[in-house]
Tab-separated table of C-alpha atoms in Angstrom:
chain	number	residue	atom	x	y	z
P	27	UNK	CA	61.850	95.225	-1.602
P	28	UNK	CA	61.754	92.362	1.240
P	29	UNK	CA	65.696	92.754	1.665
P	30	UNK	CA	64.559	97.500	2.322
P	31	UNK	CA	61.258	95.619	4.723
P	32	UNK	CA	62.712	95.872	7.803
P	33	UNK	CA	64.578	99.343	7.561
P	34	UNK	CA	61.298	100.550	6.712
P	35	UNK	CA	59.536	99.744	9.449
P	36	UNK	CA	61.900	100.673	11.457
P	37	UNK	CA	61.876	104.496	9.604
P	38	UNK	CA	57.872	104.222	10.032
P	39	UNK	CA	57.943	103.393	13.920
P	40	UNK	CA	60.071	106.379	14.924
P	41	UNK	CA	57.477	108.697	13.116
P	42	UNK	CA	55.001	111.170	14.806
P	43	UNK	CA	51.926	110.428	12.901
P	44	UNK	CA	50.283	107.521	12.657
P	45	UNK	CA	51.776	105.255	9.473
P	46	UNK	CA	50.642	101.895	8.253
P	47	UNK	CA	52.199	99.962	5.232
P	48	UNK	CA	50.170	97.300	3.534
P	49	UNK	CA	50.771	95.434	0.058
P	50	UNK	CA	48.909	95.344	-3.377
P	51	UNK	CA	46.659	93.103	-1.709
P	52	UNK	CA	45.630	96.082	0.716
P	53	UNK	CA	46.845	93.817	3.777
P	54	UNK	CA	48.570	95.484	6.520
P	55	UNK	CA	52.225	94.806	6.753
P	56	UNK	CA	53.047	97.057	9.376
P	57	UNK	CA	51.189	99.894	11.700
P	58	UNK	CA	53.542	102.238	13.922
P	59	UNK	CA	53.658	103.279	17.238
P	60	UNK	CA	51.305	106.138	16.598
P	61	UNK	CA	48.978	104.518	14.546
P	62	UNK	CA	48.710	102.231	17.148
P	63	UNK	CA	48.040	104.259	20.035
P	64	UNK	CA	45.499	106.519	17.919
P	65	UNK	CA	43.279	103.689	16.077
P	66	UNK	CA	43.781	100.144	17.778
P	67	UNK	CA	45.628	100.540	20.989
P	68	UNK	CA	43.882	96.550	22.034
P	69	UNK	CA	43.992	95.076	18.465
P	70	UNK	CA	46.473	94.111	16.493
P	71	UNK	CA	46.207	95.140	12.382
P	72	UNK	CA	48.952	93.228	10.969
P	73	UNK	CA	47.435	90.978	8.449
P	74	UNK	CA	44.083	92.633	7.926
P	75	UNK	CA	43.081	94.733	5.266
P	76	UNK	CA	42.972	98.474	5.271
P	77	UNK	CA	39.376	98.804	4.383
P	78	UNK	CA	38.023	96.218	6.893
P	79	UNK	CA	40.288	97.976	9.558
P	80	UNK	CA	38.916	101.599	8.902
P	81	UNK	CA	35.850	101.556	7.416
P	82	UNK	CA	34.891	98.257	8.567
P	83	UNK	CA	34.175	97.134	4.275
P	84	UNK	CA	34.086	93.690	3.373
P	85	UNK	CA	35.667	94.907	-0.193
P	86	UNK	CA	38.318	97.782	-1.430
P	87	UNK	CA	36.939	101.436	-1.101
P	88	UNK	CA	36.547	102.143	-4.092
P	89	UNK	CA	34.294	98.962	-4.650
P	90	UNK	CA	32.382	100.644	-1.791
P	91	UNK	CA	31.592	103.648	-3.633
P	92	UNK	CA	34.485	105.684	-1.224
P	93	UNK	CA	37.507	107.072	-3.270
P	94	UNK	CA	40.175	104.752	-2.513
P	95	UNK	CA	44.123	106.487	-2.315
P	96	UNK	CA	45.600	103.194	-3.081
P	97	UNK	CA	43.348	102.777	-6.635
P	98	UNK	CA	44.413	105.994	-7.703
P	99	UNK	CA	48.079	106.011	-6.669
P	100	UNK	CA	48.157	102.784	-8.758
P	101	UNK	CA	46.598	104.817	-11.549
P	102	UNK	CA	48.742	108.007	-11.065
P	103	UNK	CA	51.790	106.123	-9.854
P	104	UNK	CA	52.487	109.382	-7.373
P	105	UNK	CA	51.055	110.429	-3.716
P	106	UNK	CA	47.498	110.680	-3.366
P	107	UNK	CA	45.276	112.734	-0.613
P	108	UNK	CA	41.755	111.754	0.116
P	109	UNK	CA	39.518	112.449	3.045
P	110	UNK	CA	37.981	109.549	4.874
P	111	UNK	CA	35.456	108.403	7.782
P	112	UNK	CA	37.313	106.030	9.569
P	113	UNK	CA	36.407	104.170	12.481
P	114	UNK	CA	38.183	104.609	15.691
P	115	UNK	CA	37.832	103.409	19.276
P	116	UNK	CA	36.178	106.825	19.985
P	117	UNK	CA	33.534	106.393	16.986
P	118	UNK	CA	33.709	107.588	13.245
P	119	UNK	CA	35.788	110.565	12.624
P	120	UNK	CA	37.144	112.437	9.724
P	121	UNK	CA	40.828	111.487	8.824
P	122	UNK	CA	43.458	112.772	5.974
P	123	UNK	CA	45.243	110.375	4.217
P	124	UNK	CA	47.738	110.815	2.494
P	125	UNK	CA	49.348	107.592	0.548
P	126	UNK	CA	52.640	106.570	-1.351
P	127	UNK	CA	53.268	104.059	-3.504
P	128	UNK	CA	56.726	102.299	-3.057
P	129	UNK	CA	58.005	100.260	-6.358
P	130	UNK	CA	60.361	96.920	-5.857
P	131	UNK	CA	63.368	96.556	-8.250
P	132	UNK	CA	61.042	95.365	-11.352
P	133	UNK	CA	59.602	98.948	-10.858
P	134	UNK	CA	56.062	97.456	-10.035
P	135	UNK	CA	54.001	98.938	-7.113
P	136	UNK	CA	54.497	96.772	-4.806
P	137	UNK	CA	53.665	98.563	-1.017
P	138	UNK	CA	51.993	101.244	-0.316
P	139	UNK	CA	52.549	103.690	2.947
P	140	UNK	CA	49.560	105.743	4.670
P	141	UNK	CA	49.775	108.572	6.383
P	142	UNK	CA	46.847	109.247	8.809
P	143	UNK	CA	45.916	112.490	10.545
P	144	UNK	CA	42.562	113.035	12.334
P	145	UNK	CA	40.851	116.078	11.357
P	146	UNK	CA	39.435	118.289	14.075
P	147	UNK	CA	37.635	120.656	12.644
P	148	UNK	CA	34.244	118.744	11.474
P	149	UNK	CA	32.332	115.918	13.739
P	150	UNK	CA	30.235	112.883	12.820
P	151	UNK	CA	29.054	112.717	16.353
P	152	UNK	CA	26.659	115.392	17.874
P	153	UNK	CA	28.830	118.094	18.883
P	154	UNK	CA	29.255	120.832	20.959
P	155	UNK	CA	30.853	123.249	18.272
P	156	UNK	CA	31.870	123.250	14.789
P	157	UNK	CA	31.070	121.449	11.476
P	158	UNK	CA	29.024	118.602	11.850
P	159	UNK	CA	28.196	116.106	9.333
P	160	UNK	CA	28.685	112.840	6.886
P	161	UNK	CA	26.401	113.223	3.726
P	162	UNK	CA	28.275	113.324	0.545
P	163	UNK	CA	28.168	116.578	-0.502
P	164	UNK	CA	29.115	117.813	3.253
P	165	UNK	CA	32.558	115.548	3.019
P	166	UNK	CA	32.866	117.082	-0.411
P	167	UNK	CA	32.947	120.680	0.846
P	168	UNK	CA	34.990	119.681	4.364
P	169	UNK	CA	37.949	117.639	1.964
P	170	UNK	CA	38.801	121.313	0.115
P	171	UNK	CA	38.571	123.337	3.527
P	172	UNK	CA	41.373	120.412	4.540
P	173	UNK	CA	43.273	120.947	0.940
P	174	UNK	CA	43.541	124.815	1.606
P	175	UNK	CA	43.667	125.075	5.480
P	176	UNK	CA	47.250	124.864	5.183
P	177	UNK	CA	48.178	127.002	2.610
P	178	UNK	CA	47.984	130.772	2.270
P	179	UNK	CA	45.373	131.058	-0.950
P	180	UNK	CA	42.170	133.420	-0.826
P	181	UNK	CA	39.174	131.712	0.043
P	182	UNK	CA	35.422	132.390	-1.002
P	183	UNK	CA	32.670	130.739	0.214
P	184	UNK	CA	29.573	130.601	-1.005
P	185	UNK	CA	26.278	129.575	-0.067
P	186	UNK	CA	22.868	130.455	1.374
P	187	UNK	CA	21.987	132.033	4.360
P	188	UNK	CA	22.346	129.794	7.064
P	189	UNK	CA	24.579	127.103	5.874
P	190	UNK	CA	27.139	127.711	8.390
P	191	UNK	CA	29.817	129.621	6.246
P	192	UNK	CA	31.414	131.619	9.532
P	193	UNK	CA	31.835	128.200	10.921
P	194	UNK	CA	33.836	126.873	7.489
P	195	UNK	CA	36.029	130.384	7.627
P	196	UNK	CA	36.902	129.374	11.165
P	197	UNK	CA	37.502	125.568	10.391
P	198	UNK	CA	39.936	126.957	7.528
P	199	UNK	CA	41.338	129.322	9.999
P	200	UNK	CA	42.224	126.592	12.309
P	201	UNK	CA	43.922	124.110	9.754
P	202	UNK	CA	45.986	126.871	8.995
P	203	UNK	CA	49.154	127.639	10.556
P	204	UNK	CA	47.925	130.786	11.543
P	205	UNK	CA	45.264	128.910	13.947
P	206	UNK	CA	47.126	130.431	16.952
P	207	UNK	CA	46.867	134.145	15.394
P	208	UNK	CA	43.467	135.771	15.550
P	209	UNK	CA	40.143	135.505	13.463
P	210	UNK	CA	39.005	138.120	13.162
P	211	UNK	CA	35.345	138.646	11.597
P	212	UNK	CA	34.251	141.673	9.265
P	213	UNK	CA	29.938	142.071	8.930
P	214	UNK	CA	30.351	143.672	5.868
P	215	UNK	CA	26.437	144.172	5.659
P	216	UNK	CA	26.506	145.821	8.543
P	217	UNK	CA	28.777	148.942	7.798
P	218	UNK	CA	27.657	151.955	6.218
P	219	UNK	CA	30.278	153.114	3.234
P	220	UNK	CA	31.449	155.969	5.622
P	221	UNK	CA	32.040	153.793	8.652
P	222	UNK	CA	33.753	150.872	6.638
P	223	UNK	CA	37.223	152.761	5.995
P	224	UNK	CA	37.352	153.692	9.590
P	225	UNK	CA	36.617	150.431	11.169
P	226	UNK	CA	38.527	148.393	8.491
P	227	UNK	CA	42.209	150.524	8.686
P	228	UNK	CA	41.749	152.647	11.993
P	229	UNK	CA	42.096	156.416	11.963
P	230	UNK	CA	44.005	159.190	13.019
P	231	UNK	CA	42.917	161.515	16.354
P	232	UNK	CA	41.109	164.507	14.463
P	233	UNK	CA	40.228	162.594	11.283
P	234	UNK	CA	37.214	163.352	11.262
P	235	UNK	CA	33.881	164.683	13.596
P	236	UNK	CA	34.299	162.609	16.451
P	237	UNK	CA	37.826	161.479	16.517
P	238	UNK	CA	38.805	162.243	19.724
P	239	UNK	CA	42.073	159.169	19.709
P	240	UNK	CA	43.785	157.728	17.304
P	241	UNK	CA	42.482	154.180	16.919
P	242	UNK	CA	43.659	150.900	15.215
P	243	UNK	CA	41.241	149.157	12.969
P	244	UNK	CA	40.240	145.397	12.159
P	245	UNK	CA	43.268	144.621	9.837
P	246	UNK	CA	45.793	145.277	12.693
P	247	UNK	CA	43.972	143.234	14.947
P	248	UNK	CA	44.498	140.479	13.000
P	249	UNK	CA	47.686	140.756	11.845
P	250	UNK	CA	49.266	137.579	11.626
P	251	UNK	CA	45.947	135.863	11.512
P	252	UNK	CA	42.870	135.931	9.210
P	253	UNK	CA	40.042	137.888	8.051
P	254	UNK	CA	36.997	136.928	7.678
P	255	UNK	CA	34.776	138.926	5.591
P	256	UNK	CA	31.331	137.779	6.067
P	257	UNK	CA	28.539	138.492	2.948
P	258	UNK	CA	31.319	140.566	1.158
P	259	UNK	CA	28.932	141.275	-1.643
P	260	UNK	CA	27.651	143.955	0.344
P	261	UNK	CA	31.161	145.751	0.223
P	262	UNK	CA	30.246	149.552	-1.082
P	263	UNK	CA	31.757	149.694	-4.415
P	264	UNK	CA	33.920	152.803	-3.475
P	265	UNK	CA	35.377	150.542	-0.950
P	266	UNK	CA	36.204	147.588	-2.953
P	267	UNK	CA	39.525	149.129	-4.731
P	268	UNK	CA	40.764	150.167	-0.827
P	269	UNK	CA	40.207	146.235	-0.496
P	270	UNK	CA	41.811	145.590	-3.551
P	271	UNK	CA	44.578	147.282	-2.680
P	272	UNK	CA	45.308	145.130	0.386
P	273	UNK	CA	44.888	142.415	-0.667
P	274	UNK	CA	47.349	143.251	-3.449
P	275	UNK	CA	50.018	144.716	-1.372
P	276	UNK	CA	49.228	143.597	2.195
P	277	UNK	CA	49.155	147.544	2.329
P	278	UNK	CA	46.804	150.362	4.283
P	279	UNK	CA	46.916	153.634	5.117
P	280	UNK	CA	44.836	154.421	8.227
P	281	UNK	CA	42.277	157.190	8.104
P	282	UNK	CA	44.262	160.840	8.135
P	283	UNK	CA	46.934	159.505	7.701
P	284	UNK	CA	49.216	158.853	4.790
P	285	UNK	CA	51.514	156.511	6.140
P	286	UNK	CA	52.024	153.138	4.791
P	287	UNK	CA	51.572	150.543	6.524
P	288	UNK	CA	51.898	146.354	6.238
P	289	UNK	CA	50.059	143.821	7.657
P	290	UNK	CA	50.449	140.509	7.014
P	291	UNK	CA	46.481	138.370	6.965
P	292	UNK	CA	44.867	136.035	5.233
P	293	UNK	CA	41.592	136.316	3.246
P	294	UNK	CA	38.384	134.402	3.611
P	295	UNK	CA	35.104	136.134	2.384
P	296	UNK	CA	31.829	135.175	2.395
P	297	UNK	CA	28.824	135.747	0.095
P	298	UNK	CA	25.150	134.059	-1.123
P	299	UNK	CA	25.198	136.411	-3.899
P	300	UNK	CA	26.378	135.626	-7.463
P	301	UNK	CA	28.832	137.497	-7.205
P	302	UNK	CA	29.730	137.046	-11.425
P	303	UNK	CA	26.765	138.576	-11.794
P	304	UNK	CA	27.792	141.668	-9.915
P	305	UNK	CA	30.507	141.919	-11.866
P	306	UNK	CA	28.490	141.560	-14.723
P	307	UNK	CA	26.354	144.400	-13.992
P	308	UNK	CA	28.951	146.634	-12.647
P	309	UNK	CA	28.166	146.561	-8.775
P	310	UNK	CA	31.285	144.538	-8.374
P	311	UNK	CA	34.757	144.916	-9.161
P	312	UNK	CA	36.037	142.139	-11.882
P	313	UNK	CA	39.568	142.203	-10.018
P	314	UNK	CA	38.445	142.307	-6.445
P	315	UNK	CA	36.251	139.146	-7.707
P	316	UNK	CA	39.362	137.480	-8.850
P	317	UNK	CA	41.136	138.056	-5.971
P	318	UNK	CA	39.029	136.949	-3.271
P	319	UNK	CA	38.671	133.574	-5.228
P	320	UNK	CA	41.515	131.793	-5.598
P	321	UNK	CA	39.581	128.774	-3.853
P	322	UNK	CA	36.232	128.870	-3.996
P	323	UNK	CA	34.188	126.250	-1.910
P	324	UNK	CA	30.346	126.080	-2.067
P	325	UNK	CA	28.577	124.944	0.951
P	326	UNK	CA	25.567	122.585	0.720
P	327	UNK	CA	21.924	123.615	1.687
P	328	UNK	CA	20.753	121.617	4.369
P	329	UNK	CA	18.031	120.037	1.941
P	330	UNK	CA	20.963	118.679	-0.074
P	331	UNK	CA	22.094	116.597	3.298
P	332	UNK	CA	18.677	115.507	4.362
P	333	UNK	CA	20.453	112.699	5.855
P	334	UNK	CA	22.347	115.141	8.335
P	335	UNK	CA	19.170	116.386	10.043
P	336	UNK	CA	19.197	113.793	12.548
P	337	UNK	CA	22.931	114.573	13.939
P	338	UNK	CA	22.796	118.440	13.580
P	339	UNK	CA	19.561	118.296	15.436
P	340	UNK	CA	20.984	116.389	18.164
P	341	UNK	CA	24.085	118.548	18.530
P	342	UNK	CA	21.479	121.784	17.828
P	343	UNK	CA	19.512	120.616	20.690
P	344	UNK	CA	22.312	120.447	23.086
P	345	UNK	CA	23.146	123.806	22.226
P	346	UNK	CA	20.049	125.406	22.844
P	347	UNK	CA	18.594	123.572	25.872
P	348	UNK	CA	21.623	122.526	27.435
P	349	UNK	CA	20.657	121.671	30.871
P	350	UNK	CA	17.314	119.765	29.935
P	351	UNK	CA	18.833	116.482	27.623
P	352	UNK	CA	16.268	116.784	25.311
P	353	UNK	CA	15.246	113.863	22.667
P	354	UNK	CA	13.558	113.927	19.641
P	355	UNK	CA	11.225	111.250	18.787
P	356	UNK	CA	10.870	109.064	15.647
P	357	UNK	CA	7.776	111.102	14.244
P	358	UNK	CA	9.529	114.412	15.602
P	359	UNK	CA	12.576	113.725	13.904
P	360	UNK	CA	10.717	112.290	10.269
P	361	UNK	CA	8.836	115.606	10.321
P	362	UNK	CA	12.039	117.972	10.526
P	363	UNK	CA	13.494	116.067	7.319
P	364	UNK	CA	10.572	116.606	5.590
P	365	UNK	CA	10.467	120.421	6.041
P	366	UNK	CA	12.770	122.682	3.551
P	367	UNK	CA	14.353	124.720	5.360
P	368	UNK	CA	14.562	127.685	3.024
P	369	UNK	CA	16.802	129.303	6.563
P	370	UNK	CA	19.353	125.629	6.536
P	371	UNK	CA	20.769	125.368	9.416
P	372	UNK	CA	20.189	128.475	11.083
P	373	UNK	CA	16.157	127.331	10.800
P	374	UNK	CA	16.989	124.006	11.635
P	375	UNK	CA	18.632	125.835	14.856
P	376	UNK	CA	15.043	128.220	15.276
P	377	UNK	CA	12.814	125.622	15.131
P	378	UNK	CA	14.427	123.385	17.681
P	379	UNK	CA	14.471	126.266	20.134
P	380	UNK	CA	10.719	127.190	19.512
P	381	UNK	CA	10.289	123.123	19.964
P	382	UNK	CA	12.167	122.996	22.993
P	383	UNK	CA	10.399	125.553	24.986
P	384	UNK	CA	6.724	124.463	23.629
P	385	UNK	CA	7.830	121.122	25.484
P	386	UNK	CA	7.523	120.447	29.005
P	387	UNK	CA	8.823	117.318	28.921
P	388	UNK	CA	12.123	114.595	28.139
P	389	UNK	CA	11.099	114.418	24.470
P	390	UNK	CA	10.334	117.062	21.525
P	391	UNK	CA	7.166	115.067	19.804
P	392	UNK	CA	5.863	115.875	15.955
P	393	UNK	CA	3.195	118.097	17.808
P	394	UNK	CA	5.771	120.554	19.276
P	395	UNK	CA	7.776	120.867	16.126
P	396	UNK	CA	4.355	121.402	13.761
P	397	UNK	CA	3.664	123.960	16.463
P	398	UNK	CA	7.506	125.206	16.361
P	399	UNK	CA	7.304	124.906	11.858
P	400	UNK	CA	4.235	126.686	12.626
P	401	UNK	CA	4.785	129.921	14.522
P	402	UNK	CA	7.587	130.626	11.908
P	403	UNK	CA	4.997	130.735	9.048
P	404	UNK	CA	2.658	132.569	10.776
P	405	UNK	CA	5.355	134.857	11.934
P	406	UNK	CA	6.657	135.128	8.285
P	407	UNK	CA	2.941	135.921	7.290
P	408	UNK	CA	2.757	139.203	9.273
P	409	UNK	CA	6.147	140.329	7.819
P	410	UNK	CA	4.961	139.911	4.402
P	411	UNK	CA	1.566	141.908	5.973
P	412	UNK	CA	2.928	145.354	6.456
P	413	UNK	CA	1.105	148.192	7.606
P	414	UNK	CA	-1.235	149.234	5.274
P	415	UNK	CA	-1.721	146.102	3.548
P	416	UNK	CA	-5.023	144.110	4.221
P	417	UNK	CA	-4.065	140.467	5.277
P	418	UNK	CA	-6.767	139.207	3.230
P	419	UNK	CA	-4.977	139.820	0.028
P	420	UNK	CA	-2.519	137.233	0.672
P	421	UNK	CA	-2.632	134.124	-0.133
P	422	UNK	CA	-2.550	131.647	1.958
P	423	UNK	CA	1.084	129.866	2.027
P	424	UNK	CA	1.086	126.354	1.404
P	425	UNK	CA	3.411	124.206	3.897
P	426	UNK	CA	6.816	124.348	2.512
P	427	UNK	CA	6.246	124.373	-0.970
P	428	UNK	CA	4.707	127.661	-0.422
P	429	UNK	CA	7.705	129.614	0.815
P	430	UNK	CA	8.370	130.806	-2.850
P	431	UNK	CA	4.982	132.779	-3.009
P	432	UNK	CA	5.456	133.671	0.932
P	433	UNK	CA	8.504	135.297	-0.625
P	434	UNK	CA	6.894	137.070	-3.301
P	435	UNK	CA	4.126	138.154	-1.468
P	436	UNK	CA	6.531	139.829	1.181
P	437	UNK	CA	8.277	141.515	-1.715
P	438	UNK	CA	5.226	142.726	-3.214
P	439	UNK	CA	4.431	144.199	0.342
P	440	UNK	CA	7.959	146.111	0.699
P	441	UNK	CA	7.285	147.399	-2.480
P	442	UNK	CA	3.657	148.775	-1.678
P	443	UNK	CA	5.623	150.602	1.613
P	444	UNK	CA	8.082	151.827	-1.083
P	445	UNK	CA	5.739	153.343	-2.987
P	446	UNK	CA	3.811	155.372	-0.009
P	447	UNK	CA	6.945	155.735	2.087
P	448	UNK	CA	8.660	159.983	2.108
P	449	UNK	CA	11.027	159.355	4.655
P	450	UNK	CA	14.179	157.815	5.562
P	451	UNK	CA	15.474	154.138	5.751
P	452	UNK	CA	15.671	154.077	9.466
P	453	UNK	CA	12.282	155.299	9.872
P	454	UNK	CA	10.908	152.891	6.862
P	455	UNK	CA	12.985	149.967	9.488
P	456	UNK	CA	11.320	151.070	12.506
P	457	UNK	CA	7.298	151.583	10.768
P	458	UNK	CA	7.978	147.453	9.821
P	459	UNK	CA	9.143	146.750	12.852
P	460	UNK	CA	12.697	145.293	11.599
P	461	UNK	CA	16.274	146.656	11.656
P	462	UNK	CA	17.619	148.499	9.286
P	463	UNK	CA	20.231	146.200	8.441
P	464	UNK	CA	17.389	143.368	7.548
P	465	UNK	CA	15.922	146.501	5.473
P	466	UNK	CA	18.630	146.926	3.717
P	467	UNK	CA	19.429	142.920	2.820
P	468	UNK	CA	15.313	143.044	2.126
P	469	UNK	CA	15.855	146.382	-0.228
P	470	UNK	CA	19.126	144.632	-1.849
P	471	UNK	CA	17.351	141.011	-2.594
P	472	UNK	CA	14.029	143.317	-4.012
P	473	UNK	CA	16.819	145.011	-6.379
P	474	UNK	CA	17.964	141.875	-7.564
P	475	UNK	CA	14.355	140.306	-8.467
P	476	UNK	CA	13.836	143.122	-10.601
């Protein structure tokens, strides 16, 4: 292997993407050009190990509790992918690696070479846009959107409201190779059955009452790009075999018409139902389910990365009072990770905004965000309070560990309006004061608790 040394490093220097080779040892035997411009343009490498380099260890990776490429090549004896925090001269920031093992004439492992390519689709640092993060289960869920970004496979995500699952379609959209093509997003929730053919394939002029022009529809528009269907689960069931059949063929007729026609898009849907259990009951088709989840990826509640609070509410912040450079302080920021957030980051987004403008000054204190955690309860009170319904039968919700009965007790309330109610769904909406699209999600989740 010393007398093939040179050559390779000579192959490694001409290379785009920033290479290092180190020995069993995990000492670094060579870095290219590109690695060198990208992680330690002052600094020389040569001689130090991998791990102290990038993560800044003072043993291996996997000693460290990190998964460690080199421990598992040795193990698998083939090329290994892992996602990692390295550090660079512009902070932390997510990198791919992907790592060979080389074997000298005795066929033992004896050098290993690293590929290295940052990831731009998820911070460490406060942010202006995109996903932010570093907790465990968040670098979980960020290392498969980097494993399928590239490919063409189906992808489901699932979650609860609020944990930032339009952001994850878009951060697989842009690892793709379609990341120059369009995204474009489909609110399933938010079309009727009769309005979802139309909008999804386009129709014909004089296809129905109304159709003055022929007009394209969503899957055109993003032909060549990707779909994103956002809380899918609300797909009308007649409506789910049309799906089907696209995603089966890459086919669609438009409405009126009945030519075929071929579109070539990508899948991501979105959902914080179980969708199994849909299927299950019937109010899902079993090979629509299939379909759509080729690669599934679950995304963390925000109470399972307590430990992100601090940076999302720092890039959050920046976001919603951007002229002002707001600060949190300690107590401020202690009292935000002890709160639930049944809403994740969405809530986490709310509440800063209420705390922002309940402060006049530099820095959001504990007071403004009790105040801020406060309104919302008291707001969520008076939903759960409709018409008709005395507030003194409630009772009284209990900080956060009363948002399950604050729950029930707004159920119970919808159901009270159900019972009296003799007209229609938008008038229902408009006698509580709320849309009739949050009706319907309210009506859907009442369903499903029975």
């Amino acid at each position: 292997m010393s007398e093939l040394l040179p050559e390779l490093v000579s192959y490694l220097e001409v290379l785009s993407a920033p290479h290092i080779l180190f020995d069993r040892q995990y000492r670094i035997v060579a870095a290219n050009a590109a690695y060198r411009r990208q992680f330690s343009p002052q600094v020389s490498v040569i001689g130090r190990t991998c791990y102290e380099v990038s993560h800044h260890f003072d043993v291996p990776c996997d000693a460290a509790g990190e998964s460690c490429p080199l421990a598992r090549a040795r193990d698998s004896g083939q090329r290994e992918r892992v996602l990692h925090l390295h550090h660079t001269p512009r902070g932390e920031a997510y990198v791919n690696i992907e790592l060979v093992p080389l074997r000298n004439a005795q066929g033992e492992h004896a050098y290993f070479v690293e590929k290295m390519e940052p990831l731009p689709i998820a911070q460490v640092q406060p942010a202006v846009q995109g996903l932010i993060g570093r907790a465990a289960v968040f670098q979980q869920m960020l290392e498969l959107v980097a494993r399928v970004g590239p490919s063409q496979a189906n992808v489901l995500l699932l979650g609860e409201s609020g944990t930032g699952k339009e952001l994850a379609a878009r951060a697989v959209h842009e690892a793709s190779p379609r990341a120059g093509a369009p995204l474009v997003v489909v609110d399933c929730a938010s079309l009727t059955e009769t309005l979802f053919e139309s909008e999804l394939f386009g129709h014909e002029r004089g296809a129905f009452t109304g159709a003055s022009a022929a007009k394209s529809g969503l899957v055109e528009s993003a032909s060549g790009g990707t779909m994103f269907f956002d809380e899918v689960g609300d797909i009308p069931l007649p409506m789910q075999v049309k799906l089907l059949r696209l995603l089966e063929s890459g086919t669609y007729r438009r409405v009126g018409s009945t030519e075929l026609r071929r579109t070539d898009v990508r899948i991501v849907s979105a959902t914080h139902r179980d969708l199994q259990s849909m299927v299950a009951d019937g109010i899902f088709r079993e090979d629509l389910y299939y379909r759509l989840s080729t690669f599934p990826i679950r995304l963390p509640a925000l109470r399972e990365r307590v430990d992100d609070i601090p940076v999302l509410a720092t890039a959050l912040l920046a976001r919603v009072a951007p002229q002002r450079q707001l600060a949190l302080s300690r107590p401020a920021l202690q009292r935000l990770c002890e709160h639930a957030f049944p809403g994740n980051v969405r809530e986490l987004r709310n509440v800063l905004e209420r705390a922002a403008l309940l402060c006049d000054g530099p820095v959001i204190e504990s007071a403004h965000i009790e105040r801020a955690l406060g309104s919302a309860t008291r707001i969520a009170r008076h939903a759960a309070l409709a018409p008709g319904v005395p507030e003194q039968s409630a009772a009284p919700a209990q900080s956060d560990a009363g948002s399950c009965s604050l729950r029930a007790l707004a159920h119970d309330a919808l159901r009270a309006q159900l019972q009296t109610h003799r007209g229609s769904r938008a008038a229902l909406a408009a006698k509580l004061g709320i849309s009739e699209r949050s009706l319907y999600r309210k009506l859907r989740t009442l369903e499903e608790r029975q």
